[in-house]
Amino acid sequence: MSHAATEEVHGHPALQHHFENMEQQREAGTLGMWVFLVTEIMFFGGMFLAYTLYRSQFPAAFASASNHLDIKLGAVNTGVLILSSFTMAMSVYFTQVGKLRPQIVCLILTLILGVTFLGIKAVEYHSKYEDHLIPGKLIASSQFGPTVAHEGDQDPHKLHLLPGATVKQVELFYWIYFAMTGMHALHMIIGAGLLTFLIIFSIKGRYGPEYHSPVEVIGLYWHFVDIVWIFLFPLLYLLGRHFEHG
Amino acid sequence: MSEHIVPVRVYVTIFMVLLVGTALTVLAAFHDFHYQFGGLSLNAIIALAIAVTKATFVVLYFMHVRYSIRLVWVIVTSALFWMAIMFALTFADYWTRGWLPVGY
C-alpha cells in the first residue's frame, strides 16, 4: 500500500484509533448493532410468548377483544411504517452513493412517517380510553369496564363477546395489547429522537460514502421496529376476524 | 469500498412485496379456512407465514444481511435459535400440563 493510500484510509476524521480502517470500523459497528438487536428480539420475544400462551388458553376472549380493534387504522399504520422503512433504506442508499440532498429528504420523510404512525396510534389509544378498555385502574377517569353488547346490538363501541369469552379474559388481552404496542411506540419515539439526531448531522454534511455507520446502524434499529409491527399487526388485529358476527 | 450497495430497484421491489403481503394478510384474515392443527388454526398459520416472509425480506434486503459478513449471519441465527428454545421449553410445560391427573 502506497503512502498516499494509507493516508487516505487512515486519515478520515471519523476513524477511531482502535480500528485499522473505515471498513473494519463499519463492520464492527454493524455487528455491535446486531448484537443489541438480538437482545431486543429476546425482549419482545418474551411478550410474544405471553401473547401466544394466553391466546391458546382463551381463544374466544382474544378473538372478541381483537375484533374490537380498528382494522383500518391498523392496516394504514402498517403501510405507513413499511413506507418509512423504505425511505430509511433509501436514505442509506443515498448516503452510500454520496447524494447529500436526497439523503436528508429521505431522513426527514422517515421522521414524518414515524410521527404519523404515533399520531394514528394515539387516536386508537384514545378510542380505547373512551370505550373503557384500558386495563386495570391505571387511569382513574377510565377504569377497565367496557359495556358488553347484547345479542343483535351493532354498537361498535360496545364489546361483542364470542361464546365462552369473559370480560376478565378480554382485560388480559388488553394488558398484552397495551404492553406490546406501548413498548413498540416507545421504540418509535426513541427512533424519532435518533432520526432527529441523524438529520441534524446529515445537514452538517457529516455522512457520505466514506463514513455512514450512524445512518446504517440507526436504519437497522428502525427496520427492527418495523419488523416488530409486521408481527403485531396480524397477531393483535387480524387473528379471530373470521369469527366476526356482525 | 468493498461494501455492497443495494440497488434502488431492489428496495422498490421489496417495498412492493411488503405492501402486497400486508394486503394479502388482511384479505386472508376475513376468510375462514376452517382447518385446525392442534391449537393452531390455518388462519393463524397463514397470517404467521406471511409475517415471517415479510420479516425475512426486511432482514435480508433493507437490513442488508444478505450482503453482510458471516458473523452477522451467526448473530441473527442465534436470536432465532434462542427464541425457539424459549417457546419450545415454555410450551413443553403448558401444553402437557393436562396430560397427568392433578394431585399425584
GROMACS .gro file of C-alpha atoms in nm, chain A residues 2-211:
model
  210
    2SER     CA    1   0.148   0.333  -0.101
    3HIS     CA    2   0.189   0.613   0.149
    4ALA     CA    3  -0.081   0.824  -0.017
    5ALA     CA    4  -0.336   0.540   0.001
    6THR     CA    5  -0.253   0.478   0.367
    7GLU     CA    6  -0.307   0.844   0.440
    8GLU     CA    7  -0.642   0.834   0.262
    9VAL     CA    8  -0.772   0.533   0.456
   10HIS     CA    9  -0.629   0.628   0.795
   11GLY     CA   10  -0.687   0.996   0.762
   12HIS     CA   11  -1.067   1.005   0.789
   13PRO     CA   12  -1.163   1.223   1.087
   14ALA     CA   13  -1.434   0.976   1.194
   15LEU     CA   14  -1.191   0.682   1.221
   16GLN     CA   15  -1.135   0.582   1.583
   17HIS     CA   16  -0.776   0.498   1.677
   18HIS     CA   17  -0.852   0.137   1.772
   19PHE     CA   18  -0.966   0.044   1.420
   20GLU     CA   19  -0.739  -0.040   1.127
   21ASN     CA   20  -0.954   0.133   0.867
   22MET     CA   21  -1.304   0.263   0.792
   23GLU     CA   22  -1.431  -0.070   0.665
   24GLN     CA   23  -1.330  -0.254   0.981
   25GLN     CA   24  -1.491   0.020   1.189
   26ARG     CA   25  -1.813   0.000   0.988
   27GLU     CA   26  -1.834  -0.380   1.015
   28ALA     CA   27  -1.770  -0.367   1.390
   29GLY     CA   28  -2.048  -0.110   1.429
   30THR     CA   29  -2.295  -0.316   1.228
   31LEU     CA   30  -2.205  -0.627   1.424
   32GLY     CA   31  -2.248  -0.446   1.756
   33MET     CA   32  -2.588  -0.317   1.649
   34TRP     CA   33  -2.698  -0.670   1.558
   35VAL     CA   34  -2.592  -0.797   1.900
   36PHE     CA   35  -2.807  -0.523   2.054
   37LEU     CA   36  -3.096  -0.616   1.825
   38VAL     CA   37  -3.070  -0.977   1.944
   39THR     CA   38  -3.133  -0.856   2.300
   40GLU     CA   39  -3.429  -0.658   2.163
   41ILE     CA   40  -3.562  -0.967   1.985
   42MET     CA   41  -3.544  -1.160   2.312
   43PHE     CA   42  -3.713  -0.872   2.497
   44PHE     CA   43  -4.008  -0.856   2.257
   45GLY     CA   44  -3.995  -1.236   2.231
   46GLY     CA   45  -4.098  -1.264   2.595
   47MET     CA   46  -4.410  -1.060   2.525
   48PHE     CA   47  -4.486  -1.259   2.210
   49LEU     CA   48  -4.456  -1.570   2.425
   50ALA     CA   49  -4.706  -1.432   2.679
   51TYR     CA   50  -4.940  -1.345   2.393
   52THR     CA   51  -4.916  -1.693   2.236
   53LEU     CA   52  -4.968  -1.860   2.571
   54TYR     CA   53  -5.281  -1.668   2.669
   55ARG     CA   54  -5.423  -1.674   2.319
   56SER     CA   55  -5.402  -2.054   2.327
   57GLN     CA   56  -5.572  -2.056   2.669
   58PHE     CA   57  -5.851  -1.807   2.595
   59PRO     CA   58  -5.905  -1.813   2.216
   60ALA     CA   59  -6.265  -1.686   2.228
   61ALA     CA   60  -6.183  -1.388   2.451
   62PHE     CA   61  -5.878  -1.297   2.245
   63ALA     CA   62  -6.082  -1.311   1.923
   64SER     CA   63  -6.356  -1.095   2.081
   65ALA     CA   64  -6.107  -0.836   2.207
   66SER     CA   65  -5.912  -0.845   1.882
   67ASN     CA   66  -6.228  -0.779   1.680
   68HIS     CA   67  -6.281  -0.459   1.875
   69LEU     CA   68  -5.956  -0.308   1.742
   70ASP     CA   69  -5.977  -0.076   1.441
   71ILE     CA   70  -5.851  -0.281   1.148
   72LYS     CA   71  -5.844   0.019   0.909
   73LEU     CA   72  -5.619   0.226   1.133
   74GLY     CA   73  -5.402  -0.080   1.199
   75ALA     CA   74  -5.362  -0.153   0.828
   76VAL     CA   75  -5.292   0.214   0.742
   77ASN     CA   76  -5.029   0.223   1.015
   78THR     CA   77  -4.868  -0.092   0.874
   79GLY     CA   78  -4.846   0.082   0.537
   80VAL     CA   79  -4.704   0.399   0.694
   81LEU     CA   80  -4.437   0.201   0.877
   82ILE     CA   81  -4.340  -0.004   0.570
   83LEU     CA   82  -4.311   0.318   0.369
   84SER     CA   83  -4.093   0.469   0.644
   85SER     CA   84  -3.869   0.162   0.632
   86PHE     CA   85  -3.839   0.213   0.257
   87THR     CA   86  -3.745   0.581   0.291
   88MET     CA   87  -3.493   0.485   0.563
   89ALA     CA   88  -3.335   0.225   0.333
   90MET     CA   89  -3.326   0.485   0.054
   91SER     CA   90  -3.153   0.730   0.286
   92VAL     CA   91  -2.880   0.471   0.350
   93TYR     CA   92  -2.852   0.424  -0.027
   94PHE     CA   93  -2.818   0.797  -0.098
   95THR     CA   94  -2.556   0.825   0.176
   96GLN     CA   95  -2.358   0.537   0.024
   97VAL     CA   96  -2.358   0.699  -0.321
   98GLY     CA   97  -2.287   1.041  -0.174
   99LYS     CA   98  -2.603   1.233  -0.261
  100LEU     CA   99  -2.650   1.467   0.030
  101ARG     CA  100  -2.981   1.634  -0.052
  102PRO     CA  101  -3.186   1.315  -0.118
  103GLN     CA  102  -3.025   1.166   0.191
  104ILE     CA  103  -3.159   1.449   0.409
  105VAL     CA  104  -3.500   1.444   0.236
  106CYS     CA  105  -3.536   1.069   0.297
  107LEU     CA  106  -3.441   1.105   0.663
  108ILE     CA  107  -3.697   1.382   0.710
  109LEU     CA  108  -3.964   1.175   0.531
  110THR     CA  109  -3.884   0.880   0.760
  111LEU     CA  110  -3.924   1.103   1.066
  112ILE     CA  111  -4.255   1.243   0.938
  113LEU     CA  112  -4.389   0.892   0.869
  114GLY     CA  113  -4.277   0.775   1.213
  115VAL     CA  114  -4.458   1.065   1.380
  116THR     CA  115  -4.766   0.992   1.163
  117PHE     CA  116  -4.763   0.635   1.292
  118LEU     CA  117  -4.752   0.760   1.652
  119GLY     CA  118  -5.036   1.005   1.581
  120ILE     CA  119  -5.260   0.729   1.443
  121LYS     CA  120  -5.167   0.512   1.743
  122ALA     CA  121  -5.271   0.795   1.975
  123VAL     CA  122  -5.611   0.815   1.803
  124GLU     CA  123  -5.653   0.440   1.858
  125TYR     CA  124  -5.549   0.462   2.222
  126HIS     CA  125  -5.797   0.743   2.276
  127SER     CA  126  -6.086   0.538   2.138
  128LYS     CA  127  -5.988   0.253   2.373
  129TYR     CA  128  -5.989   0.509   2.655
  130GLU     CA  129  -6.340   0.619   2.559
  131ASP     CA  130  -6.463   0.258   2.546
  132HIS     CA  131  -6.317   0.188   2.893
  133LEU     CA  132  -6.076  -0.072   2.758
  134ILE     CA  133  -5.761   0.049   2.931
  135PRO     CA  134  -5.682  -0.242   3.165
  136GLY     CA  135  -5.681  -0.217   3.541
  137LYS     CA  136  -5.723   0.107   3.729
  138LEU     CA  137  -5.429   0.288   3.572
  139ILE     CA  138  -5.644   0.583   3.470
  140ALA     CA  139  -5.893   0.697   3.729
  141SER     CA  140  -6.134   0.854   3.478
  142SER     CA  141  -6.148   0.542   3.262
  143GLN     CA  142  -6.110   0.221   3.460
  144PHE     CA  143  -6.149  -0.106   3.279
  145GLY     CA  144  -6.518  -0.181   3.231
  146PRO     CA  145  -6.646  -0.199   2.873
  147THR     CA  146  -7.018  -0.215   2.805
  148VAL     CA  147  -7.096  -0.564   2.680
  149ALA     CA  148  -7.322  -0.571   2.375
  150HIS     CA  149  -7.634  -0.785   2.382
  151GLU     CA  150  -7.735  -1.018   2.100
  152GLY     CA  151  -7.805  -0.816   1.785
  153ASP     CA  152  -7.660  -0.491   1.920
  154GLN     CA  153  -7.436  -0.341   1.648
  155ASP     CA  154  -7.285  -0.057   1.852
  156PRO     CA  155  -6.911  -0.062   1.766
  157HIS     CA  156  -6.822   0.100   2.099
  158LYS     CA  157  -6.963  -0.194   2.293
  159LEU     CA  158  -6.770  -0.515   2.349
  160HIS     CA  159  -6.904  -0.806   2.145
  161LEU     CA  160  -6.822  -1.126   2.333
  162LEU     CA  161  -6.799  -1.455   2.146
  163PRO     CA  162  -6.938  -1.763   2.322
  164GLY     CA  163  -6.706  -1.872   2.604
  165ALA     CA  164  -6.536  -1.535   2.645
  166THR     CA  165  -6.544  -1.334   2.967
  167VAL     CA  166  -6.474  -0.964   3.030
  168LYS     CA  167  -6.187  -1.057   3.264
  169GLN     CA  168  -6.015  -1.251   2.985
  170VAL     CA  169  -6.068  -0.960   2.748
  171GLU     CA  170  -5.891  -0.741   3.003
  172LEU     CA  171  -5.594  -0.978   2.984
  173PHE     CA  172  -5.583  -0.927   2.607
  174TYR     CA  173  -5.577  -0.550   2.660
  175TRP     CA  174  -5.292  -0.578   2.912
  176ILE     CA  175  -5.092  -0.757   2.645
  177TYR     CA  176  -5.212  -0.519   2.371
  178PHE     CA  177  -5.105  -0.210   2.562
  179ALA     CA  178  -4.780  -0.364   2.683
  180MET     CA  179  -4.677  -0.469   2.332
  181THR     CA  180  -4.798  -0.169   2.131
  182GLY     CA  181  -4.681   0.060   2.413
  183MET     CA  182  -4.328  -0.082   2.409
  184HIS     CA  183  -4.337  -0.065   2.031
  185ALA     CA  184  -4.447   0.301   2.044
  186LEU     CA  185  -4.170   0.376   2.294
  187HIS     CA  186  -3.922   0.231   2.047
  188MET     CA  187  -4.073   0.451   1.776
  189ILE     CA  188  -4.031   0.759   1.999
  190ILE     CA  189  -3.665   0.668   2.064
  191GLY     CA  190  -3.626   0.608   1.689
  192ALA     CA  191  -3.773   0.952   1.614
  193GLY     CA  192  -3.518   1.103   1.853
  194LEU     CA  193  -3.235   0.917   1.681
  195LEU     CA  194  -3.362   1.033   1.341
  196THR     CA  195  -3.365   1.394   1.460
  197PHE     CA  196  -3.002   1.349   1.562
  198LEU     CA  197  -2.922   1.199   1.221
  199ILE     CA  198  -3.097   1.481   1.034
  200ILE     CA  199  -2.901   1.747   1.225
  201PHE     CA  200  -2.564   1.587   1.148
  202SER     CA  201  -2.669   1.493   0.797
  203ILE     CA  202  -2.745   1.861   0.724
  204LYS     CA  203  -2.396   1.941   0.852
  205GLY     CA  204  -2.266   1.703   0.584
  206ARG     CA  205  -2.120   1.451   0.827
  207TYR     CA  206  -2.221   1.137   0.635
  208GLY     CA  207  -2.107   1.022   0.293
  209PRO     CA  208  -1.970   0.719   0.106
  210GLU     CA  209  -1.666   0.702   0.336
  211TYR     CA  210  -1.847   0.729   0.666
   0.00000   0.00000   0.00000
